[in-house]
PDB file of C-alpha atoms in Angstrom:
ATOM      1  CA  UNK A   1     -36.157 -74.979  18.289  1.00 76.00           C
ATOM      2  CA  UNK A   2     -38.726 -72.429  16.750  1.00 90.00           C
ATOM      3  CA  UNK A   3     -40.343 -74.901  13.994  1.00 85.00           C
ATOM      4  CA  UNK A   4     -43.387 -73.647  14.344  1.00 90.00           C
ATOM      5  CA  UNK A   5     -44.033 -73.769  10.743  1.00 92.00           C
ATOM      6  CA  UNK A   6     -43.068 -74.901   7.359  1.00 92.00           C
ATOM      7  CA  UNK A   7     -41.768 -72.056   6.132  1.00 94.00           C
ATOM      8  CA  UNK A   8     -39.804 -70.877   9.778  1.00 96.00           C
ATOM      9  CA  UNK A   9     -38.752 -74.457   9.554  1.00 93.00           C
ATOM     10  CA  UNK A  10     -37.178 -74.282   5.647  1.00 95.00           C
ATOM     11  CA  UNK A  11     -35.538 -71.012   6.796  1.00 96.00           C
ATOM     12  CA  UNK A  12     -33.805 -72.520   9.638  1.00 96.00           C
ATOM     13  CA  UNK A  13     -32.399 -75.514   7.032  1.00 95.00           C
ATOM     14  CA  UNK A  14     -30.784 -72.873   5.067  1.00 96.00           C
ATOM     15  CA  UNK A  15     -29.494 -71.198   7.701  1.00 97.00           C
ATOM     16  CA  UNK A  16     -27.480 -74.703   8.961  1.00 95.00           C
ATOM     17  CA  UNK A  17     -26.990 -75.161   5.692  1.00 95.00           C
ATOM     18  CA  UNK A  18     -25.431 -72.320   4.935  1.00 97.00           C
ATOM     19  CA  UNK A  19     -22.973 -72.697   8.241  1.00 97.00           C
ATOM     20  CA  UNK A  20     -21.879 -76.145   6.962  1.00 94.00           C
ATOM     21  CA  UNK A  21     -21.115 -74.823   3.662  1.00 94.00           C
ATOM     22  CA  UNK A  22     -18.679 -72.743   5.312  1.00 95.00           C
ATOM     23  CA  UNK A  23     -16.997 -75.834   6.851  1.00 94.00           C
ATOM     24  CA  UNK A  24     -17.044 -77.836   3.545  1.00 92.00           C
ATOM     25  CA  UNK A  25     -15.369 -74.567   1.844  1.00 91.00           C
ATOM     26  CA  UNK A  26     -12.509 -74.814   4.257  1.00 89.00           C
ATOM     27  CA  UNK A  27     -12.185 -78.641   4.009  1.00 88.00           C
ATOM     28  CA  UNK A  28     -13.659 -79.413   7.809  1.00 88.00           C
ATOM     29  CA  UNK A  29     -16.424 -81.498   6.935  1.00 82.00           C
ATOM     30  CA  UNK A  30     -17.459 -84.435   4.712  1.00 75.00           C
ATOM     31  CA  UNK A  31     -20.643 -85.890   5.185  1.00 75.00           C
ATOM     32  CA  UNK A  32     -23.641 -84.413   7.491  1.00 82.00           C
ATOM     33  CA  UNK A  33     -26.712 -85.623   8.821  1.00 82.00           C
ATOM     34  CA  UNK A  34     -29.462 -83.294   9.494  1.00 84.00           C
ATOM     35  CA  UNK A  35     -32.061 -84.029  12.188  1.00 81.00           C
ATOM     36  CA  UNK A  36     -35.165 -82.270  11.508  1.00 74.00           C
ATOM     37  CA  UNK A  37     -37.349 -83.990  14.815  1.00 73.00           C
ATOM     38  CA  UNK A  38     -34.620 -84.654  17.064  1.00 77.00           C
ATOM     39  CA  UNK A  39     -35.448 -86.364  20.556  1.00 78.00           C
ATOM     40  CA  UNK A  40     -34.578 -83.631  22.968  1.00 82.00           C
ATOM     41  CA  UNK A  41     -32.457 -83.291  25.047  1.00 81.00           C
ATOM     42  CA  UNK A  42     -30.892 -86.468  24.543  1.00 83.00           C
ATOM     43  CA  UNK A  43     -29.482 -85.036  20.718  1.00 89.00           C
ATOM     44  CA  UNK A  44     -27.880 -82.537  22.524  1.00 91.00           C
ATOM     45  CA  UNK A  45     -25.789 -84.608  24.292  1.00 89.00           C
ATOM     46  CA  UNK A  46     -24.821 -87.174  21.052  1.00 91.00           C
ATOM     47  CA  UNK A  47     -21.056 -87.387  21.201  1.00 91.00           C
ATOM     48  CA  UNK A  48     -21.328 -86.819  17.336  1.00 90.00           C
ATOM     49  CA  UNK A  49     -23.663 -83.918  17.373  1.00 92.00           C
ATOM     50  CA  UNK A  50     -21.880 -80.469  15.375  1.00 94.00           C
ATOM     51  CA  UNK A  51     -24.254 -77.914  15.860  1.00 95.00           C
ATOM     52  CA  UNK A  52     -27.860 -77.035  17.102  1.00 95.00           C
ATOM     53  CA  UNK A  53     -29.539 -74.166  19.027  1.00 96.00           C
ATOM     54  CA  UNK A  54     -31.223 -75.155  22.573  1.00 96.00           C
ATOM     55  CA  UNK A  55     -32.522 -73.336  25.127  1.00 94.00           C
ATOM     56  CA  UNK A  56     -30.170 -71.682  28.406  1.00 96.00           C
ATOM     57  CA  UNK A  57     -32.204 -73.162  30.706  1.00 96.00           C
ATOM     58  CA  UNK A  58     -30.915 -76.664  29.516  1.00 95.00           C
ATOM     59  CA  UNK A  59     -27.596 -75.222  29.109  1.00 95.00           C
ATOM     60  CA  UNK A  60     -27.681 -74.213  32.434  1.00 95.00           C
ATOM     61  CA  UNK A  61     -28.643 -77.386  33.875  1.00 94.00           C
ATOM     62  CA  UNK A  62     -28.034 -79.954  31.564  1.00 91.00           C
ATOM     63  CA  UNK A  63     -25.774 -79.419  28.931  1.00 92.00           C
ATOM     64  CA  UNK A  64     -22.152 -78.357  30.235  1.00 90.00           C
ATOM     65  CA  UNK A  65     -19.803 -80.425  29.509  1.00 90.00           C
ATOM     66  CA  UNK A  66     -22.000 -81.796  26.727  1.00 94.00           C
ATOM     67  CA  UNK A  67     -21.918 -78.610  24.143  1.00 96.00           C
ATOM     68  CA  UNK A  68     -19.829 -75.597  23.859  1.00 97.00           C
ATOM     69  CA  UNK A  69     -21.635 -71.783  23.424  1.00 98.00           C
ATOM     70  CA  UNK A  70     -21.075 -69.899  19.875  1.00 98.00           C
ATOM     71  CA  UNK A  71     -23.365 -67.234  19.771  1.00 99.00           C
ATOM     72  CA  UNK A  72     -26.748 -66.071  20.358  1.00 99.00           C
ATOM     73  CA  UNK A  73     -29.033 -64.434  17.697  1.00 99.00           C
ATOM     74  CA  UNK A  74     -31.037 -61.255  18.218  1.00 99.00           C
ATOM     75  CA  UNK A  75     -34.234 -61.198  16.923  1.00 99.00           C
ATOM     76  CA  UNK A  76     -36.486 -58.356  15.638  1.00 98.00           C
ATOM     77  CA  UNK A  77     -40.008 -59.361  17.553  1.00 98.00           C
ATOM     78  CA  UNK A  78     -41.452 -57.525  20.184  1.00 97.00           C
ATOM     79  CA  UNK A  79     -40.026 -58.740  23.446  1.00 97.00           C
ATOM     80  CA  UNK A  80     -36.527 -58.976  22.506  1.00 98.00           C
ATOM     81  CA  UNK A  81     -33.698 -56.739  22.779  1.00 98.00           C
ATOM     82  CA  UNK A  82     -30.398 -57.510  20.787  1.00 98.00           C
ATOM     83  CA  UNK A  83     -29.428 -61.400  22.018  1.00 98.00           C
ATOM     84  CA  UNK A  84     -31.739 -61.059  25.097  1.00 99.00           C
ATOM     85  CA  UNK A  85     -35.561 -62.327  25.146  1.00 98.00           C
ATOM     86  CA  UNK A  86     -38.470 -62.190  27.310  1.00 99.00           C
ATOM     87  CA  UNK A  87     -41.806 -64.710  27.832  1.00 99.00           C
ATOM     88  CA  UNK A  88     -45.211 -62.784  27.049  1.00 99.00           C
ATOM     89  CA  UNK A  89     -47.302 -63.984  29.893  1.00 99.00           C
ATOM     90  CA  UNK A  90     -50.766 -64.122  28.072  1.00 99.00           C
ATOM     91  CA  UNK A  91     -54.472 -64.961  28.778  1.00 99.00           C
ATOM     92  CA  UNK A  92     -57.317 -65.091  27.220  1.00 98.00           C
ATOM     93  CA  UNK A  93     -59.371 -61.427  25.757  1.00 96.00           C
ATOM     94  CA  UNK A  94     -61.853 -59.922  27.900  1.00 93.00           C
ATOM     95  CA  UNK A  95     -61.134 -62.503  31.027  1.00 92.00           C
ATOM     96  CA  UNK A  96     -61.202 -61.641  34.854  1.00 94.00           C
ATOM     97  CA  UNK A  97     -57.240 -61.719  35.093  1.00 98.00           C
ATOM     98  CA  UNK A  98     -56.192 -57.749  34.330  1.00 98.00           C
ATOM     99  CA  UNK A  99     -52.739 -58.194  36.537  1.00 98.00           C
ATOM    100  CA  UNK A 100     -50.825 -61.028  37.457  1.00 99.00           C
ATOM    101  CA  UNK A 101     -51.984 -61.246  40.974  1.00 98.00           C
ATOM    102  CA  UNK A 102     -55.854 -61.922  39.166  1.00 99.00           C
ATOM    103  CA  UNK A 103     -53.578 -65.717  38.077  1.00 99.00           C
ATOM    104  CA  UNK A 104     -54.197 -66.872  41.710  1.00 98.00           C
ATOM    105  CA  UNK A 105     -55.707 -69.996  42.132  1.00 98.00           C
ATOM    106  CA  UNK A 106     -55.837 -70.743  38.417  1.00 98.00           C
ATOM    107  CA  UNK A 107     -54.328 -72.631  36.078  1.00 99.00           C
ATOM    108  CA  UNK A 108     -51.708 -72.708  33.972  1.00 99.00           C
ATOM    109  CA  UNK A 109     -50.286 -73.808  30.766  1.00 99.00           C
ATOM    110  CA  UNK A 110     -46.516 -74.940  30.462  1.00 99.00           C
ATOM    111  CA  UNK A 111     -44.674 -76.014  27.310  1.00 97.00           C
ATOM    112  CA  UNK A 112     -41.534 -78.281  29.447  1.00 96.00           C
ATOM    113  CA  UNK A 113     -40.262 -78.320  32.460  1.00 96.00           C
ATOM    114  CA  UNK A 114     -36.874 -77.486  31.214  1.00 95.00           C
ATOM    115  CA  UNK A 115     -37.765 -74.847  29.270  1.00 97.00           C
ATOM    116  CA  UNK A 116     -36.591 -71.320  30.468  1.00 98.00           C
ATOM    117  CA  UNK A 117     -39.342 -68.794  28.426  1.00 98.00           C
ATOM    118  CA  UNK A 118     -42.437 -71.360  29.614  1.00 98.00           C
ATOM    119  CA  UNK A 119     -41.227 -72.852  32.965  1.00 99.00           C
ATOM    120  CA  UNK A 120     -38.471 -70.687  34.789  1.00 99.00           C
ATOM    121  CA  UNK A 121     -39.642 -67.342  33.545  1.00 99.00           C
ATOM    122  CA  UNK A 122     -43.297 -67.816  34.474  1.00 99.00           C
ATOM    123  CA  UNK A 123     -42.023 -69.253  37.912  1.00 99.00           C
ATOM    124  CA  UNK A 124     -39.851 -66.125  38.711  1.00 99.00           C
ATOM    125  CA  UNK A 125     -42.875 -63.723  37.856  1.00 99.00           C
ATOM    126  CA  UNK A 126     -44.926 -65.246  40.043  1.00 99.00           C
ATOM    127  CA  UNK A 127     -42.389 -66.193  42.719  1.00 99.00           C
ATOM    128  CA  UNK A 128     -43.457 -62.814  44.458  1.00 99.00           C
ATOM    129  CA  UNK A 129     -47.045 -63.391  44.550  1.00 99.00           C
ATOM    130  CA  UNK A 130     -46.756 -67.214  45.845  1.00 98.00           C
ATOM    131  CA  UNK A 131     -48.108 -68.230  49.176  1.00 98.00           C
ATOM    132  CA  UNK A 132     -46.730 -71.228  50.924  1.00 97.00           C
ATOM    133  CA  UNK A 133     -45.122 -72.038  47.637  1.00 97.00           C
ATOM    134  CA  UNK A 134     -48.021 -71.999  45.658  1.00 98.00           C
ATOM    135  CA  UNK A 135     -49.707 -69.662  43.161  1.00 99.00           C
ATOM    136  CA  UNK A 136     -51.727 -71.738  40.571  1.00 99.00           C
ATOM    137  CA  UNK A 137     -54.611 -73.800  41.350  1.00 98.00           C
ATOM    138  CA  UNK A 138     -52.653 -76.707  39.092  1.00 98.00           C
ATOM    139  CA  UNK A 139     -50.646 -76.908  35.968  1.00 99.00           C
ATOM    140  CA  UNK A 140     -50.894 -78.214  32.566  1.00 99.00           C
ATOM    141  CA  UNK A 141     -47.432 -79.743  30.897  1.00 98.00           C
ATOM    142  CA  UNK A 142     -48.264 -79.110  27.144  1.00 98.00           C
ATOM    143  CA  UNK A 143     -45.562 -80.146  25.138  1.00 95.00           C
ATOM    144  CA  UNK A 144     -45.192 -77.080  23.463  1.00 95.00           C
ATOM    145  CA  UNK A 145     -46.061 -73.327  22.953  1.00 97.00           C
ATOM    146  CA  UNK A 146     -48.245 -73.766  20.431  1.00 95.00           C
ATOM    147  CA  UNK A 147     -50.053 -76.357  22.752  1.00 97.00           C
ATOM    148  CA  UNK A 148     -50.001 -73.779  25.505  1.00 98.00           C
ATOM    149  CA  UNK A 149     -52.213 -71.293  23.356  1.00 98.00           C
ATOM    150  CA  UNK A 150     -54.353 -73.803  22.355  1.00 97.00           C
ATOM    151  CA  UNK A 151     -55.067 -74.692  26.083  1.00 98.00           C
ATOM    152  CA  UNK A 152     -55.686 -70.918  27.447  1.00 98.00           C
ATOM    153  CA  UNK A 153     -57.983 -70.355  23.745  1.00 97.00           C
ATOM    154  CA  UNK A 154     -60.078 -73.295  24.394  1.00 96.00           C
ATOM    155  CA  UNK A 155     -60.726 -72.284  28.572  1.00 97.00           C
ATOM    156  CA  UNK A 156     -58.612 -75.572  29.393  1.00 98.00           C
ATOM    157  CA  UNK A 157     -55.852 -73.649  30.798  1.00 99.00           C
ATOM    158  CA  UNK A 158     -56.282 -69.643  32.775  1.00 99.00           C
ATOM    159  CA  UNK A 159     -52.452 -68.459  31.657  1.00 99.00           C
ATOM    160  CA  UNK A 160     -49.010 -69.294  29.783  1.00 99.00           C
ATOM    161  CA  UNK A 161     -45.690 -67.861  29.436  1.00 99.00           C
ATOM    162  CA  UNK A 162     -44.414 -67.727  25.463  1.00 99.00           C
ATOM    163  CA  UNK A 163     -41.093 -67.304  24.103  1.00 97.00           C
ATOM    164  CA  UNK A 164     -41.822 -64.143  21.999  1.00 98.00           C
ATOM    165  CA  UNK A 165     -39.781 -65.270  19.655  1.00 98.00           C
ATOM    166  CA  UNK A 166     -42.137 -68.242  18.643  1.00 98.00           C
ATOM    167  CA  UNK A 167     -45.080 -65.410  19.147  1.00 98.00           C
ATOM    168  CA  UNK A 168     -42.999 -63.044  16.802  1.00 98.00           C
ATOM    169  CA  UNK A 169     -43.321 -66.403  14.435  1.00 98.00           C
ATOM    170  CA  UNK A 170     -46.732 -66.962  14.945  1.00 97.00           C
ATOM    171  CA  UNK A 171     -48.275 -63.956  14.594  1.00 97.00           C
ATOM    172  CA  UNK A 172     -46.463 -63.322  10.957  1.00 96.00           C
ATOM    173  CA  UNK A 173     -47.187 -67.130  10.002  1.00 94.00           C
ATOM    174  CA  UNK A 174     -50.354 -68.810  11.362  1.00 94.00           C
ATOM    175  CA  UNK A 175     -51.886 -65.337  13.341  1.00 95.00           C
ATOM    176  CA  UNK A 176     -55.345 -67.441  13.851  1.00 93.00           C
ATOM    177  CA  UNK A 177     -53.184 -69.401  16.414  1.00 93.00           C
ATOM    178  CA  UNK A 178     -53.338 -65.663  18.571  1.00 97.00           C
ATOM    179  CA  UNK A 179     -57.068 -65.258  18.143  1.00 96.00           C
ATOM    180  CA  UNK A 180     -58.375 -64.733  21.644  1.00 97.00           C
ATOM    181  CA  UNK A 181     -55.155 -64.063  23.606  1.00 98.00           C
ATOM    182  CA  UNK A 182     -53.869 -60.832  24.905  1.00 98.00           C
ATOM    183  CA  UNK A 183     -50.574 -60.269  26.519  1.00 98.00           C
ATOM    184  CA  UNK A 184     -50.565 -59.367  30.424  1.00 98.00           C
ATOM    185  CA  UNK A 185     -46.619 -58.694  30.587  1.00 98.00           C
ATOM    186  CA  UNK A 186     -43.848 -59.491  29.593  1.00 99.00           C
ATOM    187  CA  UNK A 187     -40.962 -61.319  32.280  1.00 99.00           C
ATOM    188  CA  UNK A 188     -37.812 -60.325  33.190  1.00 99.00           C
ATOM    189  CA  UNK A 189     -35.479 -60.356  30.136  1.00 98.00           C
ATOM    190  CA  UNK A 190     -32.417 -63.074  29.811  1.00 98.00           C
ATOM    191  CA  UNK A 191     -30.101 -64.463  26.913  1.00 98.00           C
ATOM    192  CA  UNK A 192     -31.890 -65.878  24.047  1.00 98.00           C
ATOM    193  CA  UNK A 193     -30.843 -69.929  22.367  1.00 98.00           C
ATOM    194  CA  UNK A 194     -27.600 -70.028  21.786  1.00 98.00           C
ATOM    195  CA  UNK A 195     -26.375 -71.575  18.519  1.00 98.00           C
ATOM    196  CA  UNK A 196     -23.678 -74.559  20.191  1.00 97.00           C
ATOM    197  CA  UNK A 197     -21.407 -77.367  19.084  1.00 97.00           C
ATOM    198  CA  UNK A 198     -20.849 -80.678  20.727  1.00 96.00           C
ATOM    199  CA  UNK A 199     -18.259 -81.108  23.491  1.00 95.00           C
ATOM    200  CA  UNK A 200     -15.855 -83.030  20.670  1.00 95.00           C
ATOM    201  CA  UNK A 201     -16.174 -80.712  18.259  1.00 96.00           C
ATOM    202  CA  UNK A 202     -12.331 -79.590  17.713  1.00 95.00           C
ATOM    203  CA  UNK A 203     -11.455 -75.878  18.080  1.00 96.00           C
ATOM    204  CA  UNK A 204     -10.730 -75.298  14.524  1.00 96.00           C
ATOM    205  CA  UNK A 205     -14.581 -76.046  13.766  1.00 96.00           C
ATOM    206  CA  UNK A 206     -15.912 -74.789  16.527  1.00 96.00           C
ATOM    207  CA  UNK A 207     -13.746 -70.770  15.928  1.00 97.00           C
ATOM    208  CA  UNK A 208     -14.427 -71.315  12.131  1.00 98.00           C
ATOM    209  CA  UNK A 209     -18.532 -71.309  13.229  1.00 98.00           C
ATOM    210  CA  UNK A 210     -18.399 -68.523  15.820  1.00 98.00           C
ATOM    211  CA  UNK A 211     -16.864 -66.285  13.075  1.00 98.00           C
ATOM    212  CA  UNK A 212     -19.052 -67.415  10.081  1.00 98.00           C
ATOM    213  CA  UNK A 213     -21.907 -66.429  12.788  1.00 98.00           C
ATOM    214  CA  UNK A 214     -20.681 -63.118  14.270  1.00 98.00           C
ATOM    215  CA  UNK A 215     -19.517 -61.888  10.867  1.00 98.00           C
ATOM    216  CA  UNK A 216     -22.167 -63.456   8.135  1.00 98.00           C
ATOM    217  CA  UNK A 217     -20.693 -63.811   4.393  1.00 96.00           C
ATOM    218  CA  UNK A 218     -23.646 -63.708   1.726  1.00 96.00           C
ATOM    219  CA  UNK A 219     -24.691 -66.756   1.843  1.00 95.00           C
ATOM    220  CA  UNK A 220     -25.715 -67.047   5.734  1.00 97.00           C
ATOM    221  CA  UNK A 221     -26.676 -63.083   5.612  1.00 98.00           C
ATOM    222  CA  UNK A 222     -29.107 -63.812   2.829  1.00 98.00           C
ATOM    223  CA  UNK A 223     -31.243 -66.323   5.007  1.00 98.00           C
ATOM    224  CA  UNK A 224     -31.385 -64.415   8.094  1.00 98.00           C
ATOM    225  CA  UNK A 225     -33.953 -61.933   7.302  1.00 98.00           C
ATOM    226  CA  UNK A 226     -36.544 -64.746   6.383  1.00 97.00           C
ATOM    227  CA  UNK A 227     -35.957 -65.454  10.357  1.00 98.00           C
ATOM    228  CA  UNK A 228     -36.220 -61.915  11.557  1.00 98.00           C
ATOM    229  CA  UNK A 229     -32.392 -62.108  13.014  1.00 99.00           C
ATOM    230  CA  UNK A 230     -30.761 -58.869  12.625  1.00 99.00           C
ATOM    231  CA  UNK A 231     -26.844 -60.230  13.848  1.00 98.00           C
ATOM    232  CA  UNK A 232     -25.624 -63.013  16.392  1.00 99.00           C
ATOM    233  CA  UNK A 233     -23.981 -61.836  19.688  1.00 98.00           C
ATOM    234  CA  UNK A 234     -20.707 -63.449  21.456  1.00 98.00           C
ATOM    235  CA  UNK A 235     -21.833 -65.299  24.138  1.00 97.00           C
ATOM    236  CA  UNK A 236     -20.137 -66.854  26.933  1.00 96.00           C
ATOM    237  CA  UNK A 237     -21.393 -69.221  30.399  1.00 96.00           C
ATOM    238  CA  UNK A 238     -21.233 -66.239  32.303  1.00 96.00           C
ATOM    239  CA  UNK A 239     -24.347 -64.606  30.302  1.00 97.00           C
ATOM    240  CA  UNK A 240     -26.378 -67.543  30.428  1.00 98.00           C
ATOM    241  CA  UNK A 241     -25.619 -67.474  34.587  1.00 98.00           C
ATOM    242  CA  UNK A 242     -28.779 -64.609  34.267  1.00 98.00           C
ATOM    243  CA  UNK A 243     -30.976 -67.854  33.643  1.00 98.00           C
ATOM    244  CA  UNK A 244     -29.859 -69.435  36.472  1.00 97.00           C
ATOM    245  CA  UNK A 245     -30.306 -66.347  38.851  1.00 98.00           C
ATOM    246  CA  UNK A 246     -34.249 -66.127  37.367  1.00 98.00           C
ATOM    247  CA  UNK A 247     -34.214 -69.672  39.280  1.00 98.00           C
ATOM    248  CA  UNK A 248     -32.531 -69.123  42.289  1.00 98.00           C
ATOM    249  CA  UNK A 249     -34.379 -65.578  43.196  1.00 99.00           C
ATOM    250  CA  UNK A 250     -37.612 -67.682  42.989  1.00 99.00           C
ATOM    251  CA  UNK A 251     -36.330 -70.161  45.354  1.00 98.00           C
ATOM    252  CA  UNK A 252     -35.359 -67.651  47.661  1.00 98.00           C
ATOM    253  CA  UNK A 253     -38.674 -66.935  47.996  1.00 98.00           C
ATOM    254  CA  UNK A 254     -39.661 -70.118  48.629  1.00 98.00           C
ATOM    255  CA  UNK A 255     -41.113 -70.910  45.365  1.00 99.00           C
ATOM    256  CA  UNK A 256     -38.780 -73.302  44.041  1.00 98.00           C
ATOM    257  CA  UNK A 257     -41.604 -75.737  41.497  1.00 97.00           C
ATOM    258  CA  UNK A 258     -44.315 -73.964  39.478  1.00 97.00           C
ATOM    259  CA  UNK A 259     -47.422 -74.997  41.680  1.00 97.00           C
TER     260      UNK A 259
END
């Protein structure tokens, strides 16, 4: 989820790598394929799939019955707070938008429209300042994060909402991807992508996992500092349900689409 470069992306390989040398220790697995571009979300739901991270709001909406929860990480970035994260809601330096409310009428950038830290984040910020359901004067879909920075740098796009973990990455890895932007605030908080197994995935596996996660031998401690995770959290449906409240307080307010 946060292969936002080579290195981040090499450091997430060892990481699975080092979970499914647990399994292979205890006898669980034979052989593994690794997907390094999956098609998402349709890998999530692969009746074969072992193990991935996604995002809650996918969980949320898409994915029950399809994956089961093992834990979350908690990263050490600005923005996040043991398993939880937030979106930095950024623009461009020295712009007219000093508050949120300046956003009216202009337009934003969005990564997915599944995506919790680009999509339903930025819609429950703005939820409160929306008039007749709308805030923005349009938005861009962008594919990604990255994309979404580009887009506010270049003048294309007024505003975007960024995981801060993937801002955490960028600003150690590629910090000329930043150059221009300034954060405006940060959203309401909520459970950061969980670490999950497919649906068929039998208990033994999916227990042996959770504990290699929430108590880290050597081999999976010694990678997680290259990723800036200090420990995994349990996690459970019932924590991810704070995603799903971010959506329905917008609709409340009658701001149920980003518009």
């Amino acid at each position: 989820m946060y292969n936002v470069s080579a290195q981040v992306a090499a450091g997430y390989e060892a990481l699975f790598e080092a979970l499914v040398d647990v399994l292979r220790a205890e006898g669980m697995v034979d052989a593994i394929e690794f997907e390094h571009a999956p098609l998402l979300p349709d890998f999530w739901q692969r009746p074969d799939l072992l193990l991935s991270q996604t995002c809650g709001y996918p969980y949320m909406t898409q994915l029950r019955g399809h994956v089961h929860l093992l834990a979350t990480p908690a990263y050490v970035f600005d923005g996040c707070t043991g398993p939880d994260y937030a979106s930095a809601i950024v623009v461009r330096d020295g712009g007219a938008i000093a508050i949120l409310a300046d956003a009216r009428g202009r337009r934003a950038a969005v990564n997915d429209a599944h995506s919790n830290s680009g999509m339903n984040a930025l819609r429950h910020a703005v939820a409160p300042l929306a008039l007749n359901g709308r805030f923005f004067s349009g938005v861009t879909w962008s594919g990604s994060h990255r994309a979404s920075l580009a887009l506010v740098q270049n003048g294309e796009a007024d505003l975007a909402a960024i995981d801060c973990v993937t801002l955490g990455y960028l600003r150690r890895e590629q910090p000329s991807s930043l150059e221009g932007i300034t954060i405006l605030q940060y959203s309401a908080p909520s459970p950061g992508l969980p670490f999950v197994v497919g649906a068929a995935v039998p208990e033994g596996v999916r227990q042996c996992l959770r504990h290699a996660l929430l108590a880290p031998a050597a081999g999976l401690a010694g990678v997680m500092p290259a990723l800036s995770i200090s420990h995994f959290a349990p996690c459970s449906t019932r924590d991810y349900e704070r995603i799903g409240a971010l959506e329905a307080e917008a609709c409340a307010r009658g701001y149920p689409h980003l518009a």
